[in-house]
Protein backbone atom coordinates (compact mmCIF):
# COMPACT_ATOMS: atom_id res chain seq x y z
CA MET A 1 9.52 -81.95 -30.61
CA VAL A 2 8.09 -80.39 -33.74
CA ASN A 3 4.97 -81.72 -35.40
CA PRO A 4 4.93 -80.93 -39.14
CA LYS A 5 1.18 -80.30 -39.28
CA GLY A 6 -1.49 -78.86 -37.03
CA PRO A 7 -1.34 -76.79 -33.84
CA LYS A 8 1.69 -77.24 -31.62
CA PHE A 9 -0.30 -79.03 -28.94
CA VAL A 10 -0.82 -81.99 -31.31
CA GLN A 11 2.79 -83.00 -30.57
CA TYR A 12 1.70 -83.85 -27.02
CA PHE A 13 -1.00 -86.37 -27.97
CA GLN A 14 1.23 -89.44 -27.70
CA PRO A 15 3.30 -88.14 -24.73
CA VAL A 16 0.08 -87.69 -22.73
CA ILE A 17 -0.88 -91.29 -23.53
CA ASP A 18 2.63 -92.57 -22.73
CA GLY A 19 2.70 -90.64 -19.46
CA LEU A 20 -0.64 -91.98 -18.32
CA ARG A 21 0.34 -95.50 -19.32
CA ASP A 22 3.59 -95.25 -17.35
CA LEU A 23 1.77 -93.78 -14.32
CA GLY A 24 -0.63 -96.71 -14.13
CA SER A 25 -3.22 -95.63 -16.71
CA SER A 26 -4.50 -92.79 -14.51
CA ALA A 27 -2.99 -89.66 -13.00
CA LYS A 28 -3.72 -86.13 -11.92
CA PRO A 29 -2.85 -83.38 -14.43
CA ARG A 30 0.20 -82.22 -12.45
CA GLU A 31 1.67 -85.74 -12.57
CA VAL A 32 1.28 -85.82 -16.35
CA TYR A 33 2.86 -82.36 -16.74
CA THR A 34 5.85 -83.45 -14.66
CA TRP A 35 6.24 -86.77 -16.48
CA ILE A 36 6.28 -85.11 -19.90
CA ALA A 37 8.59 -82.29 -18.81
CA GLU A 38 11.13 -84.72 -17.39
CA ARG A 39 10.98 -87.47 -20.02
CA LEU A 40 10.97 -85.16 -23.02
CA SER A 41 13.45 -82.66 -21.52
CA ILE A 42 11.18 -79.70 -22.19
CA PRO A 43 13.30 -76.49 -22.17
CA LYS A 44 13.10 -74.33 -19.06
CA GLU A 45 11.87 -71.31 -21.02
CA GLU A 46 8.92 -73.33 -22.34
CA ILE A 47 8.08 -74.70 -18.90
CA GLU A 48 8.13 -71.25 -17.30
CA GLY A 49 6.54 -69.32 -20.19
CA THR A 50 3.10 -67.94 -19.40
CA THR A 51 0.08 -66.93 -21.43
CA LYS A 52 -1.44 -63.46 -21.41
CA GLY A 53 -3.68 -64.70 -18.60
CA GLY A 54 -0.66 -65.80 -16.55
CA GLN A 55 -1.10 -69.54 -17.10
CA SER A 56 1.64 -71.96 -18.13
CA LYS A 57 1.96 -72.21 -21.91
CA PHE A 58 3.35 -75.73 -21.60
CA GLU A 59 0.52 -76.93 -19.37
CA ASN A 60 -2.00 -75.21 -21.65
CA LYS A 61 -0.77 -77.19 -24.64
CA VAL A 62 -0.85 -80.45 -22.69
CA GLY A 63 -4.38 -79.50 -21.59
CA TRP A 64 -5.47 -79.01 -25.20
CA ALA A 65 -3.96 -82.41 -26.04
CA ARG A 66 -6.01 -84.01 -23.24
CA PHE A 67 -9.16 -82.30 -24.52
CA TYR A 68 -8.79 -83.74 -28.03
CA LEU A 69 -7.73 -87.17 -26.76
CA ALA A 70 -10.86 -87.21 -24.59
CA LYS A 71 -13.03 -86.25 -27.55
CA GLY A 72 -11.35 -89.04 -29.51
CA GLY A 73 -12.26 -91.61 -26.86
CA LEU A 74 -8.70 -92.25 -25.67
CA ILE A 75 -9.12 -90.59 -22.25
CA ASP A 76 -12.06 -90.97 -19.90
CA THR A 77 -13.47 -87.69 -18.57
CA GLU A 78 -15.99 -89.05 -16.08
CA GLN A 79 -13.81 -88.53 -13.01
CA ARG A 80 -13.08 -84.83 -12.66
CA GLY A 81 -9.51 -83.96 -11.74
CA VAL A 82 -8.07 -87.33 -12.81
CA TRP A 83 -7.09 -88.33 -16.36
CA VAL A 84 -7.79 -91.99 -17.11
CA LEU A 85 -6.89 -94.00 -20.22
CA THR A 86 -9.74 -95.86 -21.88
CA GLU A 87 -9.21 -99.32 -23.35
CA LYS A 88 -8.66 -97.63 -26.68
CA GLY A 89 -6.11 -95.29 -25.13
CA ARG A 90 -4.19 -98.05 -23.39
CA THR A 91 -3.10 -99.54 -26.71
CA ALA A 92 -2.87 -96.34 -28.78
CA LYS A 93 0.37 -95.56 -30.59
CA LEU A 94 -0.10 -92.39 -32.62
CA SER A 95 2.32 -91.36 -35.34
CA ASP A 96 2.58 -87.66 -36.24
CA ASP A 97 0.09 -88.23 -39.06
CA ASP A 98 -2.25 -90.19 -36.78
CA ALA A 99 -2.20 -87.38 -34.21
CA TYR A 100 -2.88 -84.72 -36.83
CA ASN A 101 -5.69 -86.73 -38.42
CA LEU A 102 -7.30 -87.23 -35.00
CA PHE A 103 -7.14 -83.49 -34.34
CA LYS A 104 -8.53 -82.64 -37.78
CA THR A 105 -11.40 -85.14 -37.55
CA ILE A 106 -12.51 -83.82 -34.16
CA HIS A 107 -12.07 -80.19 -35.07
CA ASP A 108 -13.98 -80.61 -38.33
CA SER A 109 -16.85 -82.15 -36.37
CA PHE A 110 -16.89 -79.05 -34.12
CA GLN A 111 -17.08 -76.84 -37.18
CA ARG A 112 -20.02 -78.79 -38.59
CA GLU A 113 -21.91 -78.90 -35.30
CA ASP A 114 -21.09 -75.57 -33.70
CA GLY A 115 -19.87 -73.35 -36.51
CA GLU A 116 -16.48 -72.95 -34.82
CA PRO A 117 -13.56 -71.26 -36.64
CA GLY A 118 -11.52 -73.17 -39.19
CA GLU A 119 -8.28 -75.00 -38.58
CA ALA A 120 -5.93 -72.09 -39.25
CA GLU A 121 -7.87 -69.89 -36.84
CA THR A 122 -7.71 -72.61 -34.17
CA GLU A 123 -3.94 -72.84 -34.54
CA ASN A 124 -3.61 -69.08 -34.11
CA THR A 125 -5.92 -69.11 -31.11
CA VAL A 126 -4.00 -71.78 -29.24
CA ASP A 127 -0.41 -71.21 -30.31
CA GLU A 128 -0.30 -67.42 -30.59
CA ALA A 129 -3.06 -66.03 -28.41
CA ASP A 130 -2.59 -68.88 -25.91
CA ALA A 131 -6.25 -69.51 -25.19
CA SER A 132 -6.82 -71.61 -22.09
CA ALA A 133 -7.30 -75.30 -22.70
CA PRO A 134 -10.81 -76.56 -21.97
CA ASP A 135 -11.32 -78.20 -18.61
CA GLU A 136 -12.93 -81.62 -18.09
CA LYS A 137 -16.26 -79.80 -18.17
CA THR A 138 -16.16 -77.79 -21.37
CA TYR A 139 -18.23 -74.64 -21.67
CA LEU A 140 -18.54 -72.31 -24.61
CA ASN A 141 -17.21 -69.42 -22.52
CA GLN A 142 -14.56 -71.30 -20.53
CA ASP A 143 -11.63 -69.30 -21.93
CA SER A 144 -13.12 -65.88 -21.24
CA ILE A 145 -14.26 -66.95 -17.76
CA GLN A 146 -10.77 -68.11 -16.79
CA GLU A 147 -9.15 -64.95 -18.14
CA GLU A 148 -11.64 -62.79 -16.24
CA LEU A 149 -11.14 -64.83 -13.08
CA VAL A 150 -7.36 -64.37 -13.32
CA ARG A 151 -7.90 -60.60 -13.63
CA ILE A 152 -10.19 -60.57 -10.59
CA LEU A 153 -7.83 -62.64 -8.44
CA ARG A 154 -4.90 -60.40 -9.27
CA GLY A 155 -7.02 -57.34 -8.53
CA VAL A 156 -7.96 -58.23 -4.97
CA THR A 157 -6.11 -56.60 -2.09
CA ASP A 158 -3.30 -58.39 -0.26
CA LYS A 159 -5.55 -58.78 2.79
CA GLY A 160 -8.40 -59.86 0.53
CA PHE A 161 -6.26 -62.59 -1.02
CA GLU A 162 -5.29 -63.83 2.44
CA GLU A 163 -8.93 -64.00 3.53
CA LEU A 164 -10.02 -65.59 0.25
CA SER A 165 -7.27 -68.21 0.60
CA ALA A 166 -8.41 -68.99 4.13
CA ARG A 167 -11.99 -69.35 2.94
CA LEU A 168 -10.89 -71.74 0.19
CA LEU A 169 -8.85 -73.82 2.64
CA ARG A 170 -11.81 -74.04 5.00
CA HIS A 171 -13.95 -75.21 2.13
CA ILE A 172 -11.61 -78.11 1.33
CA GLY A 173 -11.33 -79.38 4.89
CA PHE A 174 -9.11 -77.18 7.06
CA GLU A 175 -10.24 -76.24 10.57
CA ASN A 176 -9.50 -73.53 13.15
CA LEU A 177 -8.04 -71.32 10.46
CA LYS A 178 -6.95 -67.82 11.31
CA VAL A 179 -5.41 -65.14 9.14
CA THR A 180 -2.43 -63.49 10.81
CA GLY A 181 -0.78 -61.43 8.10
CA GLN A 182 1.47 -59.77 10.66
CA THR A 183 4.43 -57.72 9.51
CA GLY A 184 7.72 -59.35 10.42
CA ASP A 185 6.37 -62.90 10.60
CA HIS A 186 8.48 -63.97 7.62
CA GLY A 187 5.57 -64.14 5.22
CA ILE A 188 3.30 -66.37 7.28
CA ASP A 189 -0.21 -65.15 6.54
CA GLY A 190 -2.26 -67.73 8.38
CA GLU A 191 -2.43 -71.08 10.10
CA GLY A 192 -4.87 -73.86 10.82
CA PHE A 193 -5.31 -77.59 11.11
CA LEU A 194 -6.04 -80.31 8.59
CA LEU A 195 -8.04 -83.20 10.02
CA ILE A 196 -6.50 -86.49 8.84
CA ASN A 197 -9.03 -88.65 10.66
CA ARG A 198 -11.18 -88.40 13.78
CA PHE A 199 -8.14 -88.59 16.04
CA VAL A 200 -5.26 -87.07 14.10
CA ARG A 201 -4.79 -83.57 12.74
CA ILE A 202 -1.73 -81.68 11.54
CA LYS A 203 -0.86 -78.03 11.89
CA VAL A 204 -0.44 -76.10 8.64
CA MET A 205 0.81 -72.57 8.00
CA PHE A 206 0.22 -70.74 4.74
CA GLN A 207 1.63 -67.84 2.80
CA CYS A 208 -0.22 -65.82 0.15
CA LYS A 209 1.54 -63.87 -2.60
CA ARG A 210 -0.78 -61.85 -4.82
CA TYR A 211 1.18 -60.88 -7.92
CA THR A 212 1.85 -61.70 -11.56
CA GLY A 213 5.44 -62.82 -11.19
CA THR A 214 7.13 -66.16 -10.66
CA VAL A 215 7.97 -67.44 -7.19
CA GLN A 216 11.66 -68.27 -6.90
CA VAL A 217 13.58 -70.86 -4.87
CA LYS A 218 14.61 -68.31 -2.23
CA GLU A 219 11.00 -67.52 -1.34
CA ILE A 220 10.22 -71.20 -0.77
CA ARG A 221 13.32 -71.58 1.41
CA ASP A 222 12.45 -68.47 3.43
CA PHE A 223 8.90 -69.73 3.97
CA ARG A 224 10.12 -73.15 5.05
CA GLY A 225 12.55 -71.53 7.47
CA ALA A 226 9.72 -69.48 8.97
CA ILE A 227 7.49 -72.51 9.64
CA GLN A 228 10.25 -74.94 10.65
CA GLY A 229 9.40 -76.34 14.07
CA ARG A 230 6.08 -74.46 14.13
CA ALA A 231 4.00 -76.48 11.65
CA GLU A 232 4.11 -79.89 10.04
CA ARG A 233 3.31 -78.63 6.57
CA GLY A 234 3.13 -75.38 4.64
CA ILE A 235 0.98 -74.12 1.78
CA PHE A 236 2.21 -71.38 -0.56
CA LEU A 237 -0.60 -69.79 -2.59
CA THR A 238 0.05 -67.31 -5.37
CA THR A 239 -1.73 -65.63 -8.25
CA GLY A 240 1.52 -66.10 -10.15
CA THR A 241 3.52 -69.22 -10.98
CA PHE A 242 6.48 -71.18 -9.59
CA THR A 243 9.84 -71.82 -11.21
CA LYS A 244 10.95 -75.41 -11.72
CA GLY A 245 13.55 -74.85 -9.01
CA ALA A 246 10.90 -73.61 -6.59
CA ARG A 247 8.82 -76.74 -7.21
CA GLU A 248 11.84 -78.96 -6.64
CA GLU A 249 12.68 -77.12 -3.43
CA ALA A 250 9.11 -77.45 -2.16
CA ALA A 251 9.25 -81.22 -2.71
CA ARG A 252 12.75 -81.68 -1.25
CA GLU A 253 13.11 -84.85 0.84
CA ASN A 254 13.77 -84.72 4.58
CA ALA A 255 12.40 -81.18 4.83
CA THR A 256 9.08 -79.71 5.93
CA ALA A 257 6.69 -80.33 3.03
CA ILE A 258 5.43 -77.29 1.14
CA GLU A 259 2.32 -77.57 -1.03
CA LEU A 260 2.26 -75.15 -3.96
CA VAL A 261 -0.93 -73.54 -5.29
CA ASP A 262 -0.36 -71.42 -8.39
CA ILE A 263 -2.84 -69.46 -10.50
CA ASP A 264 -3.86 -72.54 -12.50
CA ARG A 265 -4.55 -74.56 -9.35
CA LEU A 266 -6.43 -71.63 -7.80
CA LEU A 267 -8.74 -71.53 -10.82
CA GLU A 268 -9.29 -75.30 -10.61
CA LEU A 269 -10.10 -75.19 -6.90
CA LEU A 270 -12.48 -72.24 -7.16
CA ILE A 271 -14.35 -73.90 -10.02
CA GLU A 272 -14.36 -77.34 -8.35
CA GLU A 273 -15.64 -75.90 -5.06
CA SER A 274 -18.07 -73.48 -6.77
CA LEU A 275 -16.55 -70.54 -4.89
CA GLY A 276 -17.31 -67.36 -6.79
CA ILE A 277 -18.50 -69.45 -9.74
CA ARG A 278 -22.08 -70.32 -10.58
CA GLU A 279 -22.79 -73.11 -13.02
CA THR A 280 -25.58 -72.59 -15.54
CA LYS A 281 -25.28 -73.54 -19.21
CA ALA A 282 -21.97 -71.74 -18.94
CA LEU A 283 -19.74 -70.68 -16.09
CA THR A 284 -20.74 -67.33 -14.58
CA ILE A 285 -18.58 -65.24 -12.27
CA ASP A 286 -20.35 -64.26 -9.03
CA ARG A 287 -18.89 -60.76 -8.64
CA ASP A 288 -20.59 -60.22 -5.27
CA PHE A 289 -18.54 -63.11 -3.89
CA PHE A 290 -15.24 -61.31 -4.62
CA ALA A 291 -16.42 -57.82 -3.57
CA PRO A 292 -15.32 -58.10 0.10
CA TYR A 293 -11.78 -58.88 -0.97
CA GLN A 294 -11.32 -55.98 -3.40
CA LYS A 295 -10.48 -52.33 -3.02
CA ALA A 296 -13.39 -49.98 -2.55
CA GLY A 297 -14.90 -48.88 -5.85
CA GLN A 298 -13.06 -51.49 -7.91
């Protein structure tokens, strides 16, 4: 896939539309990423490549495509966390020239209204410096906030990341959580219960890996082996990323389900739940929130 004109993310305009259309006109970002990666046979090195901030380059480009498609009225942005095709988007069939012209029209309007950099600078920003794609709520300082948040998360202590993860899980509905973090427990850092309804709850164990690397298949298998027979589901949280093989292993049929939370998902959850993030006219990091999880004097 090579688009002759414009930033590289322009090549994903039509695939994002096609993916949403095939998925029933609405989908979560991860579903769109997977659809495009599988249908377009995106090379492994592109899937697993990361930006300077540790985020997926591939997902970043798809995110930029979503941003411009939303500005062009092809994707609805009202429901946060779900991408939805508008009536215009449902019937859209963009050629390479159509996609480029859409990008240029929207970008030129930014330049007129906000004095943003020109087209060439935008291409360098996205394709070389790998700036983070804007979220559904777009703020002038979104990129710098996400980069700073990545730095903070990777700077917390191991124990701090375990406690922060437990706090996040509590915030999204888990109960009776406790952080274990015991040496020799095969990487199990905590456990708790997720309430399905007023009568049913399932036991969940979680593992936290605070680092900048990529979680491999073996680590998912080891974690599953540790929770087998002890919990109905596992959650693996990391400030890094997961290989394609690790994701496939986590979703393997007839095995204890493992939910994966990488650095991108961590950022989304913290922002969605307003944990460590205050919303003003721009996102603001609440440094006091992260202080208990960091090393003294950091």
